[in-house]
Amino acid sequence: MLKKALEGILSEKEASELYSAFDQVGDIIIVRIPDSLISKKKIIGETLLENVHPARSVFYQATPVAGDFRTRSLEILAGEDNTQTEYKEYGCRFKVDVEKAFFSPRLSTERNRIAQMVQDGEVVINMFGGVGMFSIVAAKKKKCTVYNIDLNPEAVKLCDENIRLNKKLAGTVISIHGDASQVIREHLQDKGDRTLMLLPERSDEFLSSAISATKSGGIIHYYSHQHADKRQDAVQVSKQHYMEVTLVKSEILGGRMVRAVGPRYYQTVVDVRITK
């Protein structure tokens, strides 16, 4: 769509370099632009604003998601300079700030998959819960208790607001501000029937904490970034990696490739039942 809209504005060579995919969160569009086309970023932003509905703002992602708070720098290209918006998914409403707290619309399918797996009565520990997306979608569907932990105070504020926005939950979401390892060590050891590790770039660093949080017989959803020459090999590579680094007896229940994050680089999830 974007390349077609820019016909006559970009040369054929420039159009071939353009990333055709962009993220839309509520009425905000976030676009990545290759270095070779930075000089054309304003016209790209204006074209998106004109052609995508509903949209009130177009931002250029100036830096990758990074740091303990998992944030990124955004530059306004067209429309209103406001990074807050409302997003709807699976019957839930969410207030998000696309610059101050991590959020990805591309994880929608995975959020629903986890929610379908959660059982009534479960205690779920979401170690890097952000604004509460996974936690609230699960609690919308099941009578579970979810501990949503995050280090970023802005994410925690938004999670608190999102809990208030979604009053008719079957379960309960408990929002906690803090370092996941410390919170688990002090309050949540052996509490979880299910633990989510939604920080794929640092999964190995926090695996021992996830194991500590999870009851014997409980399930860990181990997200990681893995290199694979072929897309279809990414999940097997992830399973092998988990078995190499885990500290406890583990039964692999399944896994899937969540999304591509770079050339031959993939975000994967492995679902494992642990015994300790």
Short mmCIF file of C-alpha atoms in Angstrom, two decimals:
data_model
loop_
_atom_site.label_atom_id
_atom_site.label_comp_id
_atom_site.label_asym_id
_atom_site.label_seq_id
_atom_site.Cartn_x
_atom_site.Cartn_y
_atom_site.Cartn_z
CA MET A 1 0.00 0.00 0.00
CA LEU A 2 2.74 2.46 0.99
CA LYS A 3 4.85 1.78 -2.11
CA LYS A 4 1.83 2.24 -4.37
CA ALA A 5 0.91 5.51 -2.65
CA LEU A 6 4.45 6.83 -3.18
CA GLU A 7 4.57 6.06 -6.91
CA GLY A 8 5.79 9.19 -8.68
CA ILE A 9 7.35 10.52 -5.46
CA LEU A 10 10.06 7.91 -4.98
CA SER A 11 12.21 6.49 -7.76
CA GLU A 12 11.94 2.79 -8.56
CA LYS A 13 15.22 2.17 -6.71
CA GLU A 14 14.04 4.14 -3.65
CA ALA A 15 10.72 2.31 -3.61
CA SER A 16 12.56 -1.03 -3.61
CA GLU A 17 14.44 0.04 -0.45
CA LEU A 18 11.31 1.10 1.43
CA TYR A 19 9.97 -1.10 4.24
CA SER A 20 6.44 -1.93 3.14
CA ALA A 21 5.27 -2.94 6.64
CA PHE A 22 4.45 -0.50 9.44
CA ASP A 23 2.75 -0.76 12.81
CA GLN A 24 -0.61 0.81 13.55
CA VAL A 25 -1.58 1.16 17.20
CA GLY A 26 -5.00 2.72 17.58
CA ASP A 27 -4.78 5.90 15.53
CA ILE A 28 -0.96 6.07 15.62
CA ILE A 29 1.30 4.77 12.84
CA ILE A 30 4.93 3.88 13.51
CA VAL A 31 7.20 3.45 10.52
CA ARG A 32 10.82 2.41 10.13
CA ILE A 33 12.76 4.06 7.32
CA PRO A 34 16.10 2.90 5.88
CA ASP A 35 19.02 5.33 6.14
CA SER A 36 19.00 5.80 2.38
CA LEU A 37 15.51 7.34 2.55
CA ILE A 38 15.83 9.52 5.67
CA SER A 39 15.73 12.65 3.50
CA LYS A 40 12.26 11.56 2.31
CA LYS A 41 10.84 10.76 5.76
CA LYS A 42 8.45 13.73 5.90
CA ILE A 43 6.78 12.92 2.58
CA ILE A 44 6.56 9.26 3.61
CA GLY A 45 4.85 10.29 6.85
CA GLU A 46 2.45 12.67 5.13
CA THR A 47 1.55 10.01 2.54
CA LEU A 48 0.78 7.48 5.26
CA LEU A 49 -1.39 9.97 7.14
CA GLU A 50 -3.38 10.67 3.98
CA ASN A 51 -3.86 7.03 3.01
CA VAL A 52 -4.39 5.14 6.27
CA HIS A 53 -7.65 5.51 8.19
CA PRO A 54 -8.15 6.06 11.00
CA ALA A 55 -4.82 7.75 11.67
CA ARG A 56 -4.03 11.03 13.41
CA SER A 57 -0.23 10.69 13.84
CA VAL A 58 2.71 9.17 12.00
CA PHE A 59 5.98 8.63 13.87
CA TYR A 60 9.38 7.54 12.64
CA GLN A 61 11.10 5.02 14.92
CA ALA A 62 14.45 6.75 15.42
CA THR A 63 15.97 4.13 17.75
CA PRO A 64 15.32 0.44 18.40
CA VAL A 65 13.60 -0.73 21.57
CA ALA A 66 16.34 -0.81 24.20
CA GLY A 67 17.22 -0.41 27.87
CA ASP A 68 15.72 -1.80 31.06
CA PHE A 69 12.46 0.06 30.38
CA ARG A 70 12.22 -1.29 26.79
CA THR A 71 11.53 2.10 25.22
CA ARG A 72 12.36 3.74 21.88
CA SER A 73 12.68 7.25 20.53
CA LEU A 74 10.01 8.40 18.09
CA GLU A 75 10.03 11.44 15.81
CA ILE A 76 6.78 13.00 14.60
CA LEU A 77 6.49 13.03 10.81
CA ALA A 78 2.88 14.05 10.27
CA GLY A 79 -0.23 14.82 12.29
CA GLU A 80 -0.56 15.30 16.04
CA ASP A 81 2.53 14.99 18.26
CA ASN A 82 0.96 12.77 20.93
CA THR A 83 2.27 9.25 21.64
CA GLN A 84 -0.73 8.10 23.71
CA THR A 85 -3.63 6.28 22.11
CA GLU A 86 -6.27 3.66 22.84
CA TYR A 87 -6.00 0.17 21.40
CA LYS A 88 -8.64 -2.59 21.35
CA GLU A 89 -8.01 -6.33 21.22
CA TYR A 90 -10.15 -9.41 21.97
CA GLY A 91 -12.84 -7.37 23.69
CA CYS A 92 -10.37 -5.44 25.86
CA ARG A 93 -9.45 -1.73 25.84
CA PHE A 94 -5.93 -0.52 26.45
CA LYS A 95 -4.38 2.88 26.93
CA VAL A 96 -0.84 2.76 25.56
CA ASP A 97 2.04 5.17 25.11
CA VAL A 98 4.08 3.95 22.16
CA GLU A 99 7.20 5.85 23.26
CA LYS A 100 7.20 5.50 27.05
CA ALA A 101 6.31 1.80 27.41
CA PHE A 102 6.86 -1.28 25.27
CA PHE A 103 3.94 -2.45 23.18
CA SER A 104 3.68 -4.44 19.96
CA PRO A 105 0.46 -5.09 18.02
CA ARG A 106 2.32 -7.95 16.29
CA LEU A 107 1.97 -10.10 19.42
CA SER A 108 -1.82 -10.20 19.22
CA THR A 109 -1.99 -13.82 18.07
CA GLU A 110 0.42 -14.90 20.81
CA ARG A 111 -1.61 -13.07 23.47
CA ASN A 112 -4.70 -14.97 22.41
CA ARG A 113 -2.82 -18.28 22.31
CA ILE A 114 -1.63 -17.87 25.90
CA ALA A 115 -5.09 -16.80 27.07
CA GLN A 116 -6.58 -19.95 25.55
CA MET A 117 -4.01 -22.12 27.39
CA VAL A 118 -4.59 -20.57 30.82
CA GLN A 119 -7.01 -22.57 32.97
CA ASP A 120 -9.55 -21.33 35.53
CA GLY A 121 -7.97 -21.15 38.98
CA GLU A 122 -4.41 -20.74 37.75
CA VAL A 123 -1.89 -18.30 39.20
CA VAL A 124 0.03 -16.71 36.33
CA ILE A 125 3.24 -14.75 36.84
CA ASN A 126 3.94 -12.32 33.99
CA MET A 127 7.54 -11.34 34.68
CA PHE A 128 7.77 -8.47 32.17
CA GLY A 129 4.12 -7.54 31.88
CA GLY A 130 4.37 -4.02 30.50
CA VAL A 131 1.03 -2.22 30.19
CA GLY A 132 -0.85 -5.43 31.01
CA MET A 133 -1.78 -6.72 27.57
CA PHE A 134 -1.10 -10.45 28.05
CA SER A 135 -2.36 -10.34 31.63
CA ILE A 136 -5.67 -8.62 30.93
CA VAL A 137 -6.48 -10.67 27.82
CA ALA A 138 -5.93 -13.85 29.87
CA ALA A 139 -8.00 -12.57 32.82
CA LYS A 140 -10.76 -11.52 30.43
CA LYS A 141 -11.22 -15.14 29.36
CA LYS A 142 -10.34 -17.17 32.46
CA LYS A 143 -10.89 -17.04 36.23
CA CYS A 144 -7.17 -16.75 36.93
CA THR A 145 -4.96 -14.51 39.05
CA VAL A 146 -2.20 -12.77 37.11
CA TYR A 147 0.74 -10.95 38.69
CA ASN A 148 1.83 -8.32 36.14
CA ILE A 149 5.37 -7.20 37.04
CA ASP A 150 7.31 -4.43 35.31
CA LEU A 151 10.32 -2.25 36.11
CA ASN A 152 9.15 0.72 34.01
CA PRO A 153 7.01 3.04 36.18
CA GLU A 154 5.21 4.44 33.12
CA ALA A 155 4.23 0.92 32.04
CA VAL A 156 2.94 0.19 35.55
CA LYS A 157 0.82 3.37 35.58
CA LEU A 158 -0.69 2.37 32.25
CA CYS A 159 -1.30 -1.18 33.48
CA ASP A 160 -3.15 0.20 36.52
CA GLU A 161 -5.29 2.34 34.23
CA ASN A 162 -5.95 -0.58 31.89
CA ILE A 163 -7.13 -2.73 34.80
CA ARG A 164 -9.63 0.04 35.62
CA LEU A 165 -10.70 0.30 31.96
CA ASN A 166 -11.46 -3.42 31.80
CA LYS A 167 -13.82 -3.85 34.72
CA LYS A 168 -15.59 -7.02 33.57
CA LEU A 169 -12.73 -9.48 33.87
CA ALA A 170 -13.34 -13.12 34.75
CA GLY A 171 -10.06 -13.14 36.68
CA THR A 172 -7.88 -10.70 38.59
CA VAL A 173 -4.77 -8.78 37.51
CA ILE A 174 -2.39 -7.56 40.22
CA SER A 175 -0.01 -4.86 38.99
CA ILE A 176 3.46 -4.77 40.62
CA HIS A 177 6.21 -2.20 40.07
CA GLY A 178 9.66 -3.68 40.50
CA ASP A 179 12.46 -5.89 39.25
CA ALA A 180 10.98 -9.29 38.40
CA SER A 181 13.79 -11.29 40.01
CA GLN A 182 13.53 -9.37 43.28
CA VAL A 183 9.73 -9.49 43.37
CA ILE A 184 9.78 -13.25 42.81
CA ARG A 185 12.51 -13.83 45.39
CA GLU A 186 10.67 -11.83 48.06
CA HIS A 187 7.02 -12.65 47.33
CA LEU A 188 6.30 -15.18 44.58
CA GLN A 189 8.54 -18.23 44.96
CA ASP A 190 6.72 -21.42 43.92
CA LYS A 191 3.47 -19.46 43.43
CA GLY A 192 2.97 -19.75 39.69
CA ASP A 193 1.10 -22.45 37.81
CA ARG A 194 2.29 -20.62 34.69
CA THR A 195 5.11 -18.11 34.15
CA LEU A 196 5.57 -15.82 31.15
CA MET A 197 9.07 -14.66 30.18
CA LEU A 198 8.26 -11.87 27.72
CA LEU A 199 11.78 -10.45 27.47
CA PRO A 200 13.25 -12.58 24.67
CA GLU A 201 16.56 -10.74 24.39
CA ARG A 202 17.42 -11.56 28.04
CA SER A 203 15.65 -14.88 28.58
CA ASP A 204 18.69 -16.83 29.77
CA GLU A 205 19.51 -14.15 32.35
CA PHE A 206 16.10 -14.53 34.02
CA LEU A 207 15.49 -18.26 33.58
CA SER A 208 16.50 -19.15 37.14
CA SER A 209 13.99 -16.59 38.46
CA ALA A 210 11.25 -18.03 36.25
CA ILE A 211 12.01 -21.50 37.60
CA SER A 212 11.94 -20.16 41.17
CA ALA A 213 8.53 -18.57 40.53
CA THR A 214 6.96 -21.70 39.04
CA LYS A 215 5.54 -24.61 41.02
CA SER A 216 6.85 -28.09 40.31
CA GLY A 217 4.59 -29.31 37.52
CA GLY A 218 3.95 -25.76 36.34
CA ILE A 219 4.53 -24.31 32.88
CA ILE A 220 7.06 -21.75 31.70
CA HIS A 221 6.64 -19.91 28.40
CA TYR A 222 10.26 -19.27 27.43
CA TYR A 223 10.57 -16.52 24.81
CA SER A 224 13.92 -15.98 23.12
CA HIS A 225 15.63 -14.62 20.05
CA GLN A 226 17.29 -17.30 17.94
CA HIS A 227 19.34 -17.35 14.76
CA ALA A 228 18.34 -19.92 12.17
CA ASP A 229 19.33 -20.31 8.52
CA LYS A 230 15.77 -21.33 7.69
CA ARG A 231 12.60 -19.91 9.20
CA GLN A 232 11.15 -23.38 9.75
CA ASP A 233 14.19 -24.37 11.84
CA ALA A 234 13.86 -21.53 14.40
CA VAL A 235 11.60 -23.38 16.85
CA GLN A 236 13.79 -26.48 16.92
CA VAL A 237 16.85 -24.31 17.54
CA SER A 238 14.98 -22.64 20.40
CA LYS A 239 13.97 -25.97 21.95
CA GLN A 240 17.56 -27.22 21.81
CA HIS A 241 18.83 -24.00 23.34
CA TYR A 242 16.35 -24.16 26.22
CA MET A 243 17.32 -27.75 27.04
CA GLU A 244 20.97 -26.70 27.11
CA VAL A 245 20.47 -23.82 29.54
CA THR A 246 17.66 -25.02 31.82
CA LEU A 247 18.44 -25.87 35.44
CA VAL A 248 15.60 -28.36 36.03
CA LYS A 249 13.96 -31.37 34.48
CA SER A 250 11.73 -30.09 31.68
CA GLU A 251 9.17 -31.55 29.33
CA ILE A 252 8.71 -29.58 26.13
CA LEU A 253 5.01 -29.24 25.40
CA GLY A 254 5.29 -27.21 22.22
CA GLY A 255 6.68 -24.09 20.62
CA ARG A 256 6.19 -21.65 17.80
CA MET A 257 7.89 -18.95 15.82
CA VAL A 258 6.34 -15.70 17.03
CA ARG A 259 7.81 -13.30 14.48
CA ALA A 260 10.90 -12.43 12.48
CA VAL A 261 13.03 -9.76 14.15
CA GLY A 262 15.81 -9.52 11.56
CA PRO A 263 17.48 -11.40 8.71
CA ARG A 264 17.57 -15.08 9.84
CA TYR A 265 16.74 -13.94 13.37
CA TYR A 266 13.49 -14.92 15.04
CA GLN A 267 11.50 -14.47 18.22
CA THR A 268 10.33 -17.88 19.37
CA VAL A 269 8.50 -19.36 22.34
CA VAL A 270 8.94 -22.79 23.89
CA ASP A 271 6.27 -24.06 26.29
CA VAL A 272 7.76 -26.35 28.96
CA ARG A 273 6.52 -28.17 32.05
CA ILE A 274 9.12 -28.25 34.80
CA THR A 275 9.74 -30.69 37.63
CA LYS A 276 11.79 -29.67 40.64
#
